[in-house]
Structure formats: C-alpha cells, structure tokens
Amino acid sequence: MKEECRPASFVEALRRVIDATNEFTALHEPMFQGREWEYVKECLDTGWVSSVGQYVDRFERDLAAFTDSPYAIAVMNGTSALYISLLLAGVRANDEVLIPSLTFVATANAVSYCGAVPHFIDVERSTMGVDPVKLDLYLKDIAHRNSDGFVYNRITGRRLIAVVPMHTFGHPVEMDTLMEVCEKYNLALVEDAAESLGSYYKGRHTGTFGKTAALSFNGNKIITTGGGGAILTSDEEIAKRAKHITTTAKLPHRWAFQHDEMAYNFRMPNINAALGCAQLEQLPEYLSRKRKLAQRYKEVFSTVDGMEWFEEKKYVSSNYWLNAILLDKPDASLRDLLLAQSNDEGLMTRPIWTPMHRLPMYKHCPQMDMTVTEELEFRVINVPSGPKLIS
C-alpha cells in the first residue's frame, strides 16, 4: 500500500534509500578511491601542472576510447567546450540556435557567447530532453528554406543553424528522430552531453551523434577533473582546429610566440587531467554503483503515493547522473515543501532549473509552446545521487 505524499514520508523514503548517518548528504559528491593522489603528486613533483604535460594527452586518448569517439579535446570547463563546439559547427553572430528551455543556463550562455540567439524549444516527458516530433511540427510552421540551402525563421528573418539536445540528468534524447529532423532542415547537431558521460542510446555513447559535442567534468559530475570539459568529434579537421583555437592558436616553434588568429586559452591543465585519468579508470564502477542506487530509488518510491521515480527508456542506458523524483502533477507549493523539509534534514535536494525562457536576459528570445517544460518545472525534484551512497 502506498503512503501519502507529504514531507515526512518523502524524507523517510530518502533515508531508506541512502541510509544516511551523516549530518549532511550532498546531491552529488565526488569519490576518490583510485590513483588520484599518485597522478596529481607526479604533476607536483615534476612541475608539469599547467596546460602542457603527459596527462592531458592521455586523458584525451582515454576519453576518446571510452566514448568510442575518434577525437576528444580537453578544455577548461563544459561551457567552453560547448561554446567552441558551436563555433566549429558553424554558428555565427545573429544565427538562431534551437535549444531546450529546460536546461542549465550554460547551454543558453554558450549560444550567446557566439553572438547568436537562443531559440527555445520544448521537451518530452519520457526523456526530459528535446521533443523531436514537436520540433518537426513547429519548424514546418516557422521555417523556410532559402536559396543558400539553409532554413530561416519566417518571423525574425534569422538563419536557423543548429539544434542542441541536452541529455537531461544523463537520460539520452530520442536521437534517431532528432537526426532525421536535423537532416530535413539542414541543421547542425551539437550535443550538450555535459551530464551524460557513460550514457548510451541504442548502444552508442551520447556525444557521438552530432558534428560536435561537449562534456563536463565539474566537481558534481559523474567523474571530475575539478573543473574541466571536453569536445568530442568524428571529424579530423574539426578536431585539429578545436585543439588549435583552444591553445591560443600558437604555431609550433621551439621558442617563438607566433599566433595566426584570435583564439582562446581554454586548454585543460595537466594537473586537472591527471585527476581525470584516475577518475576515468574508475568510471565503470561508478556507473555500476549509480545504477544500483537508481534501482533502490525505484523500489522505495514505488510505495510513496503522489510521486514517481524517473526511469530510463528501454533501449537506452542512462548513467543516472542525478536521480529525479516526479510529483504526479505540477504543484509548486508541495515541491517547495518537500525541498525545504529534506534540506532542513541535511539531505540535499534541488528543483530542476528555472526554464531559460523565463530568465530576465532570455525572456525576449524566440520560443515555441512550452507546455511540458512548464509542467516539469513544478514536478521534478533531484535527490542525492553520488556513487558513495551505495556499494
């Protein structure tokens, strides 16, 4: 028999899942049980702590091998990875880039850094990511193809150049249908895979479907380099250019400082990459632990009335970066009560992001109907999800 949905039962359910004995349980705490100290100490002992060193190259090779991406370029954070990914996919000033409104603000910011305009689109309930069917119907109404082969927004006159699916909490977007939409409208596909390292869509790793993709290794991600990100691509020329422009466009020379274009000092430092190499060695165990934790959430919350645990689709494998509990219906007051009570009890929980189309700097950007996005805003609660919470 299900329990009534109330703050006390929500907190009790959380405690049954994670058996928390500490005064505070983080939403996603990093886990260091491998060779992190050894690798970082080697950087300190040798002095190779900045953007040159063996661990940067090794981390890129190991990351490419794990994701089965031909190329990986390590950079200083996920936002810079996405920004460069957009530039290399052809995004230019005054273009419009189609992105989910239900995302972390970095997705919209990266578009703005390019001088482009975020164009907000809705998500589907089953993935919390871009709804490609709804997007197709929307583009039929607002897009027209010009003689240059690109599609343009009938209302604003701006070029529609790219779509950025974000794999929410590690759950892959419906990629087959989205790729068909991109091909139909000549849109570049740039994946925001910041949250989905270790997630697969029909056996293929996220971040390997688009022209470019971005990963994040922030301290709260499934593996961390402290601060860091990476660009994935299957295109050799794009990979070479990514490395060139993220390393100040410096031309190889024994001593001369020659740079052939305006570029960026975005290269990941060796000391961060050292941490990442040790973390990547443990990623299979982290994924196993997180799937066990997700299963435990599923079992426990099946007995709590008025809410449900968010589960992956049958043909994908999610890394369950953050587990999500969904209220049966949108209820801002109840959501906030549950958040307040759980945080008061030392169990860190968080709502999903405020939709981008309601943030002050983006509220005037183009947008489609946001029915599902605005529904999920008041249904979703993220709960503690770190690999330390289960063995």
PDB file of N, CA and C in Angstrom, residues 281-332:
ATOM      1  N   GLU A 281      39.507   5.799 -14.897  1.00  0.00           N
ATOM      2  CA  GLU A 281      39.799   4.388 -14.617  1.00  0.00           C
ATOM      3  C   GLU A 281      38.705   3.747 -13.757  1.00  0.00           C
ATOM      4  N   GLN A 282      38.033   4.563 -12.941  1.00  0.00           N
ATOM      5  CA  GLN A 282      37.015   4.042 -12.023  1.00  0.00           C
ATOM      6  C   GLN A 282      35.587   4.215 -12.532  1.00  0.00           C
ATOM      7  N   LEU A 283      35.430   4.809 -13.714  1.00  0.00           N
ATOM      8  CA  LEU A 283      34.093   5.110 -14.218  1.00  0.00           C
ATOM      9  C   LEU A 283      33.186   3.877 -14.309  1.00  0.00           C
ATOM     10  N   PRO A 284      33.667   2.723 -14.779  1.00  0.00           N
ATOM     11  CA  PRO A 284      32.766   1.561 -14.811  1.00  0.00           C
ATOM     12  C   PRO A 284      32.185   1.216 -13.438  1.00  0.00           C
ATOM     13  N   GLU A 285      32.987   1.333 -12.389  1.00  0.00           N
ATOM     14  CA  GLU A 285      32.463   1.063 -11.050  1.00  0.00           C
ATOM     15  C   GLU A 285      31.454   2.124 -10.637  1.00  0.00           C
ATOM     16  N   TYR A 286      31.744   3.390 -10.941  1.00  0.00           N
ATOM     17  CA  TYR A 286      30.789   4.449 -10.608  1.00  0.00           C
ATOM     18  C   TYR A 286      29.443   4.197 -11.287  1.00  0.00           C
ATOM     19  N   LEU A 287      29.494   3.812 -12.556  1.00  0.00           N
ATOM     20  CA  LEU A 287      28.260   3.544 -13.296  1.00  0.00           C
ATOM     21  C   LEU A 287      27.487   2.397 -12.662  1.00  0.00           C
ATOM     22  N   SER A 288      28.183   1.359 -12.257  1.00  0.00           N
ATOM     23  CA  SER A 288      27.531   0.221 -11.606  1.00  0.00           C
ATOM     24  C   SER A 288      26.877   0.643 -10.301  1.00  0.00           C
ATOM     25  N   ARG A 289      27.597   1.409  -9.491  1.00  0.00           N
ATOM     26  CA  ARG A 289      27.046   1.876  -8.217  1.00  0.00           C
ATOM     27  C   ARG A 289      25.808   2.744  -8.439  1.00  0.00           C
ATOM     28  N   LYS A 290      25.886   3.640  -9.427  1.00  0.00           N
ATOM     29  CA  LYS A 290      24.784   4.570  -9.655  1.00  0.00           C
ATOM     30  C   LYS A 290      23.546   3.851 -10.179  1.00  0.00           C
ATOM     31  N   ARG A 291      23.733   2.805 -10.946  1.00  0.00           N
ATOM     32  CA  ARG A 291      22.573   2.034 -11.410  1.00  0.00           C
ATOM     33  C   ARG A 291      21.945   1.258 -10.242  1.00  0.00           C
ATOM     34  N   LYS A 292      22.773   0.788  -9.323  1.00  0.00           N
ATOM     35  CA  LYS A 292      22.239   0.137  -8.124  1.00  0.00           C
ATOM     36  C   LYS A 292      21.446   1.134  -7.282  1.00  0.00           C
ATOM     37  N   LEU A 293      21.985   2.335  -7.152  1.00  0.00           N
ATOM     38  CA  LEU A 293      21.296   3.371  -6.386  1.00  0.00           C
ATOM     39  C   LEU A 293      19.968   3.722  -7.047  1.00  0.00           C
ATOM     40  N   ALA A 294      19.970   3.840  -8.377  1.00  0.00           N
ATOM     41  CA  ALA A 294      18.740   4.148  -9.098  1.00  0.00           C
ATOM     42  C   ALA A 294      17.688   3.061  -8.866  1.00  0.00           C
ATOM     43  N   GLN A 295      18.101   1.808  -8.894  1.00  0.00           N
ATOM     44  CA  GLN A 295      17.171   0.712  -8.654  1.00  0.00           C
ATOM     45  C   GLN A 295      16.587   0.779  -7.252  1.00  0.00           C
ATOM     46  N   ARG A 296      17.415   1.178  -6.282  1.00  0.00           N
ATOM     47  CA  ARG A 296      16.934   1.318  -4.911  1.00  0.00           C
ATOM     48  C   ARG A 296      15.898   2.435  -4.814  1.00  0.00           C
ATOM     49  N   TYR A 297      16.131   3.551  -5.484  1.00  0.00           N
ATOM     50  CA  TYR A 297      15.138   4.626  -5.511  1.00  0.00           C
ATOM     51  C   TYR A 297      13.826   4.117  -6.121  1.00  0.00           C
ATOM     52  N   LYS A 298      13.943   3.360  -7.192  1.00  0.00           N
ATOM     53  CA  LYS A 298      12.745   2.834  -7.853  1.00  0.00           C
ATOM     54  C   LYS A 298      11.932   1.978  -6.892  1.00  0.00           C
ATOM     55  N   GLU A 299      12.610   1.099  -6.166  1.00  0.00           N
ATOM     56  CA  GLU A 299      11.916   0.201  -5.237  1.00  0.00           C
ATOM     57  C   GLU A 299      11.240   0.972  -4.111  1.00  0.00           C
ATOM     58  N   VAL A 300      11.960   1.900  -3.509  1.00  0.00           N
ATOM     59  CA  VAL A 300      11.427   2.610  -2.348  1.00  0.00           C
ATOM     60  C   VAL A 300      10.291   3.549  -2.736  1.00  0.00           C
ATOM     61  N   PHE A 301      10.465   4.300  -3.830  1.00  0.00           N
ATOM     62  CA  PHE A 301       9.446   5.296  -4.169  1.00  0.00           C
ATOM     63  C   PHE A 301       8.231   4.686  -4.853  1.00  0.00           C
ATOM     64  N   SER A 302       8.281   3.395  -5.155  1.00  0.00           N
ATOM     65  CA  SER A 302       7.084   2.730  -5.667  1.00  0.00           C
ATOM     66  C   SER A 302       6.017   2.616  -4.582  1.00  0.00           C
ATOM     67  N   THR A 303       6.399   2.832  -3.320  1.00  0.00           N
ATOM     68  CA  THR A 303       5.449   2.746  -2.204  1.00  0.00           C
ATOM     69  C   THR A 303       4.973   4.108  -1.725  1.00  0.00           C
ATOM     70  N   VAL A 304       5.460   5.186  -2.332  1.00  0.00           N
ATOM     71  CA  VAL A 304       5.093   6.539  -1.896  1.00  0.00           C
ATOM     72  C   VAL A 304       4.073   7.112  -2.866  1.00  0.00           C
ATOM     73  N   ASP A 305       2.920   7.443  -2.359  1.00  0.00           N
ATOM     74  CA  ASP A 305       1.843   7.942  -3.205  1.00  0.00           C
ATOM     75  C   ASP A 305       2.129   9.372  -3.648  1.00  0.00           C
ATOM     76  N   GLY A 306       1.648   9.723  -4.840  1.00  0.00           N
ATOM     77  CA  GLY A 306       1.722  11.097  -5.320  1.00  0.00           C
ATOM     78  C   GLY A 306       3.006  11.459  -6.016  1.00  0.00           C
ATOM     79  N   MET A 307       3.926  10.498  -6.153  1.00  0.00           N
ATOM     80  CA  MET A 307       5.184  10.773  -6.834  1.00  0.00           C
ATOM     81  C   MET A 307       5.736   9.503  -7.435  1.00  0.00           C
ATOM     82  N   GLU A 308       6.646   9.670  -8.383  1.00  0.00           N
ATOM     83  CA  GLU A 308       7.258   8.525  -9.047  1.00  0.00           C
ATOM     84  C   GLU A 308       8.721   8.817  -9.337  1.00  0.00           C
ATOM     85  N   TRP A 309       9.487   7.759  -9.476  1.00  0.00           N
ATOM     86  CA  TRP A 309      10.898   7.857  -9.835  1.00  0.00           C
ATOM     87  C   TRP A 309      11.016   7.884 -11.352  1.00  0.00           C
ATOM     88  N   PHE A 310      11.940   8.701 -11.871  1.00  0.00           N
ATOM     89  CA  PHE A 310      12.109   8.848 -13.320  1.00  0.00           C
ATOM     90  C   PHE A 310      13.053   7.772 -13.845  1.00  0.00           C
ATOM     91  N   GLU A 311      12.550   6.973 -14.796  1.00  0.00           N
ATOM     92  CA  GLU A 311      13.284   5.801 -15.285  1.00  0.00           C
ATOM     93  C   GLU A 311      13.698   5.964 -16.736  1.00  0.00           C
ATOM     94  N   GLU A 312      14.847   5.374 -17.087  1.00  0.00           N
ATOM     95  CA  GLU A 312      15.328   5.386 -18.455  1.00  0.00           C
ATOM     96  C   GLU A 312      14.374   4.632 -19.384  1.00  0.00           C
ATOM     97  N   LYS A 313      14.432   4.959 -20.667  1.00  0.00           N
ATOM     98  CA  LYS A 313      13.664   4.218 -21.661  1.00  0.00           C
ATOM     99  C   LYS A 313      14.330   2.860 -21.903  1.00  0.00           C
ATOM    100  N   LYS A 314      13.604   1.914 -22.455  1.00  0.00           N
ATOM    101  CA  LYS A 314      14.072   0.533 -22.545  1.00  0.00           C
ATOM    102  C   LYS A 314      15.308   0.360 -23.423  1.00  0.00           C
ATOM    103  N   TYR A 315      15.457   1.173 -24.464  1.00  0.00           N
ATOM    104  CA  TYR A 315      16.554   0.966 -25.411  1.00  0.00           C
ATOM    105  C   TYR A 315      17.737   1.899 -25.155  1.00  0.00           C
ATOM    106  N   VAL A 316      17.779   2.528 -23.991  1.00  0.00           N
ATOM    107  CA  VAL A 316      18.924   3.367 -23.635  1.00  0.00           C
ATOM    108  C   VAL A 316      19.531   2.853 -22.334  1.00  0.00           C
ATOM    109  N   SER A 317      20.729   3.330 -22.047  1.00  0.00           N
ATOM    110  CA  SER A 317      21.368   3.069 -20.760  1.00  0.00           C
ATOM    111  C   SER A 317      21.811   4.411 -20.206  1.00  0.00           C
ATOM    112  N   SER A 318      21.146   4.857 -19.156  1.00  0.00           N
ATOM    113  CA  SER A 318      21.461   6.147 -18.549  1.00  0.00           C
ATOM    114  C   SER A 318      22.531   5.979 -17.482  1.00  0.00           C
ATOM    115  N   ASN A 319      23.355   6.992 -17.320  1.00  0.00           N
ATOM    116  CA  ASN A 319      24.312   6.971 -16.215  1.00  0.00           C
ATOM    117  C   ASN A 319      23.663   7.373 -14.893  1.00  0.00           C
ATOM    118  N   TYR A 320      22.374   7.766 -14.951  1.00  0.00           N
ATOM    119  CA  TYR A 320      21.650   8.223 -13.766  1.00  0.00           C
ATOM    120  C   TYR A 320      22.496   9.215 -12.969  1.00  0.00           C
ATOM    121  N   TRP A 321      23.021  10.213 -13.696  1.00  0.00           N
ATOM    122  CA  TRP A 321      23.855  11.221 -13.025  1.00  0.00           C
ATOM    123  C   TRP A 321      23.120  11.796 -11.819  1.00  0.00           C
ATOM    124  N   LEU A 322      21.915  12.312 -12.050  1.00  0.00           N
ATOM    125  CA  LEU A 322      21.065  12.730 -10.938  1.00  0.00           C
ATOM    126  C   LEU A 322      19.749  11.970 -11.019  1.00  0.00           C
ATOM    127  N   ASN A 323      19.389  11.307  -9.932  1.00  0.00           N
ATOM    128  CA  ASN A 323      18.072  10.687  -9.872  1.00  0.00           C
ATOM    129  C   ASN A 323      17.023  11.764  -9.693  1.00  0.00           C
ATOM    130  N   ALA A 324      15.882  11.536 -10.315  1.00  0.00           N
ATOM    131  CA  ALA A 324      14.798  12.511 -10.273  1.00  0.00           C
ATOM    132  C   ALA A 324      13.521  11.854  -9.766  1.00  0.00           C
ATOM    133  N   ILE A 325      12.867  12.526  -8.841  1.00  0.00           N
ATOM    134  CA  ILE A 325      11.553  12.137  -8.362  1.00  0.00           C
ATOM    135  C   ILE A 325      10.548  13.126  -8.941  1.00  0.00           C
ATOM    136  N   LEU A 326       9.473  12.609  -9.516  1.00  0.00           N
ATOM    137  CA  LEU A 326       8.465  13.467 -10.140  1.00  0.00           C
ATOM    138  C   LEU A 326       7.162  13.407  -9.354  1.00  0.00           C
ATOM    139  N   LEU A 327       6.629  14.560  -9.008  1.00  0.00           N
ATOM    140  CA  LEU A 327       5.283  14.621  -8.463  1.00  0.00           C
ATOM    141  C   LEU A 327       4.297  14.201  -9.544  1.00  0.00           C
ATOM    142  N   ASP A 328       3.180  13.615  -9.131  1.00  0.00           N
ATOM    143  CA  ASP A 328       2.199  13.147 -10.117  1.00  0.00           C
ATOM    144  C   ASP A 328       1.626  14.286 -10.950  1.00  0.00           C
ATOM    145  N   LYS A 329       1.587  15.470 -10.376  1.00  0.00           N
ATOM    146  CA  LYS A 329       1.105  16.637 -11.113  1.00  0.00           C
ATOM    147  C   LYS A 329       1.870  17.868 -10.657  1.00  0.00           C
ATOM    148  N   PRO A 330       1.922  18.918 -11.484  1.00  0.00           N
ATOM    149  CA  PRO A 330       2.646  20.129 -11.085  1.00  0.00           C
ATOM    150  C   PRO A 330       2.045  20.730  -9.826  1.00  0.00           C
ATOM    151  N   ASP A 331       2.926  21.027  -8.857  1.00  0.00           N
ATOM    152  CA  ASP A 331       2.461  21.610  -7.599  1.00  0.00           C
ATOM    153  C   ASP A 331       3.646  22.334  -6.967  1.00  0.00           C
ATOM    154  N   ALA A 332       3.760  23.631  -7.235  1.00  0.00           N
ATOM    155  CA  ALA A 332       4.902  24.405  -6.758  1.00  0.00           C
ATOM    156  C   ALA A 332       4.973  24.428  -5.236  1.00  0.00           C
TER     157      ALA A 332
END
